[in-house]
Amino acid sequence: MDPHRKITQGLPQFPESLWRDTTDLPAFPKLTEDISTDVAVVGGGITGITTAYLLSKAGYKVTLLEAGEILSGTTGFTSAKISAQHGLIYHHLLKHFGEENARLYYQSNNEAMNWILNTAEELEVSCGIKREAAYLYADAEDPQTLKQLEEEYKAYEQLGLPGEWLDNVPIPLMASGAIKLPEQARFHPLQYLKALLKVIVEKGGVIYEHTMMADKVEKNDKLTLFTEKNDYRITCRYAVSASHFPFYDGGVLYFSRLHAERSYCLAIQPETDFEGGMYLSASEPTRSLRAVEWEGRNLVIVGGENHKTGQGICTIGHYENLELFAGHLLGIKAIPYRWSAQDLITLDRVPYIGKISDNEEIYIATGYGKWGMSSGTLAAQIISDQIQRKDNPYTELYDPSRFKAGASIKSFIVQNANVVKELVAGKVEIVHKKTSDLKADEGAVVFHDGKRVGAYKDPEGKLHLVDRTCTHMGCECDWNDGDRSWDCPCHGSRFSYDGEVLEGPASVPLTKLYE
């Protein structure tokens, strides 16, 4: 290692996604009237937009509804790898789903990847798509993970997947072995999806932002959806929940069948050349690498530091760990961006995609487990086929009503015991609470205008809303019930219930929000 290599450079003060900062997205109005449509798609990420694109092209009247701004959720904060190599998955699938389903999982994600590439070419959109090999590697001196990786490669061989075993990798990672999967891809997801949005509008699709949906659905000859507070009604033949966590549960209790994980990304300008390829560690802590072009410079997106949401160390610590890893590996000239994302993972690690039940025209797509680019596209294909009454070979594999006993029961018990523990601690971040749920003299994190925000209802019933992002270094503040304050877990800044600074190092108040 070069002893003069710069290990740390200094993180940006606030998190910001490279994808969102480099894409000029169109704005859409808020829904202000009752409407009727063929298909109501709830959620403006890759799943919702791709579903609306497919059905608009098929001649359906489609309405896309987003609680906040289009592409402001997980899709806007991805690492944007398009791959069928989803970590240590194929050995697991062989064991719990069988050979045919394991092969279908690969086939479905590979087809989704190729569909993205073909669609980008068809629409002539410049979105930085590049074919690259993906590498799943085990860290040196981690014999347990190396053994798991060897089992994974045996699964590749049994399934006939085009993987290759390597004893080391092309970049100077300390790896004891790797599986190379050729011809995967990376891209700029928002530039790609912006092109799909244009087609949706051209085909007569209607898009609304800042339109929060209630969890109520009336079912008669048609479906009736309601905006929050029952202000407006959407009458439709089909409803699609593409909202990350399903907006409508249907009594299935998805909160007990999903858990949330947070992960982090830096976009660094390296001191040394990056040889290319997309890398993911099978060892913990997770590390991910891929190149991206930005303002004529070659950057590397360094990701990882996965943890269950609400159960990690101070968020700045996760970014600092990635900074140290990248600095030792490549050196750092600059860090233009840092951001984080939240992903949902199912009990058996396969997404839930399709009809909630046989007799309802309500469809869901969730639980992508950090592989939303291929899985979100695949979900749109399955759901659009189901709505059009077309056969799809992957319907049964991803059926939301499945329950694989061997893969699920242990996870179900462990996760829900953990959920109970974290509910007591007040740290679960799959936020269901709304401002209307607050009692007098109560504060909490609530879901408002498509975002998690801080809310406090004072003894007189007046509501105070704030952006919880600490103005010092961008950590998310937690509600301190004892002191009626918003406290930063990273560096100790404290703010009053209406955002005023109580203690530093922050010197600027939290941003006040309004209903």
Coordinates of N, CA, C and O in Angstrom, one line a residue, residues 4 17 68 74 87 238 257 259 264 271 273 296 368 379 397 453:
H4 N 1.7 7.1 1.2 CA 1.3 8.5 1.0 C -0.2 8.6 0.6 O -0.7 9.7 0.4
S17 N -28.1 12.2 -2.8 CA -27.9 11.1 -3.8 C -27.4 11.7 -5.1 O -27.9 12.7 -5.6
G68 N -44.8 11.3 -1.8 CA -43.9 12.5 -1.8 C -43.7 13.0 -3.2 O -44.6 13.4 -3.9
T74 N -36.6 4.7 -2.2 CA -35.4 3.8 -2.3 C -34.7 3.9 -3.7 O -33.5 3.8 -3.9
G87 N -26.0 -11.9 -4.0 CA -25.3 -12.4 -2.8 C -25.4 -13.9 -2.7 O -25.5 -14.6 -3.7
Y238 N -58.2 -2.0 -11.1 CA -57.0 -2.7 -10.6 C -56.2 -1.7 -9.7 O -56.1 -0.5 -10.1
R257 N -43.9 -10.0 8.2 CA -43.3 -10.9 7.2 C -42.2 -10.2 6.4 O -41.6 -10.7 5.5
H259 N -38.7 -7.4 7.1 CA -37.9 -6.5 8.0 C -37.1 -5.5 7.2 O -36.8 -5.8 6.0
Y264 N -25.5 2.1 3.2 CA -24.9 3.4 3.0 C -24.0 3.4 1.8 O -23.5 2.3 1.4
E271 N -7.9 8.0 -5.8 CA -6.5 8.4 -6.1 C -5.9 7.5 -7.2 O -5.1 7.9 -8.0
D273 N -6.5 4.3 -10.2 CA -7.5 3.8 -11.1 C -8.2 2.6 -10.6 O -7.7 1.7 -10.0
G296 N -17.4 14.3 -16.1 CA -16.1 14.0 -16.8 C -15.1 13.3 -15.9 O -14.0 13.0 -16.4
Y368 N -37.5 -6.6 -1.9 CA -36.5 -6.8 -2.9 C -35.2 -7.1 -2.3 O -34.2 -7.5 -3.1
A379 N -41.1 -7.3 -11.1 CA -42.4 -7.1 -10.5 C -43.4 -6.4 -11.4 O -44.5 -6.9 -11.6
L397 N -43.6 -18.6 -8.2 CA -42.4 -18.4 -7.4 C -42.5 -17.2 -6.5 O -42.1 -17.2 -5.3
V453 N -41.0 12.2 9.2 CA -40.7 13.6 9.8 C -41.0 13.5 11.3 O -41.6 12.6 11.8

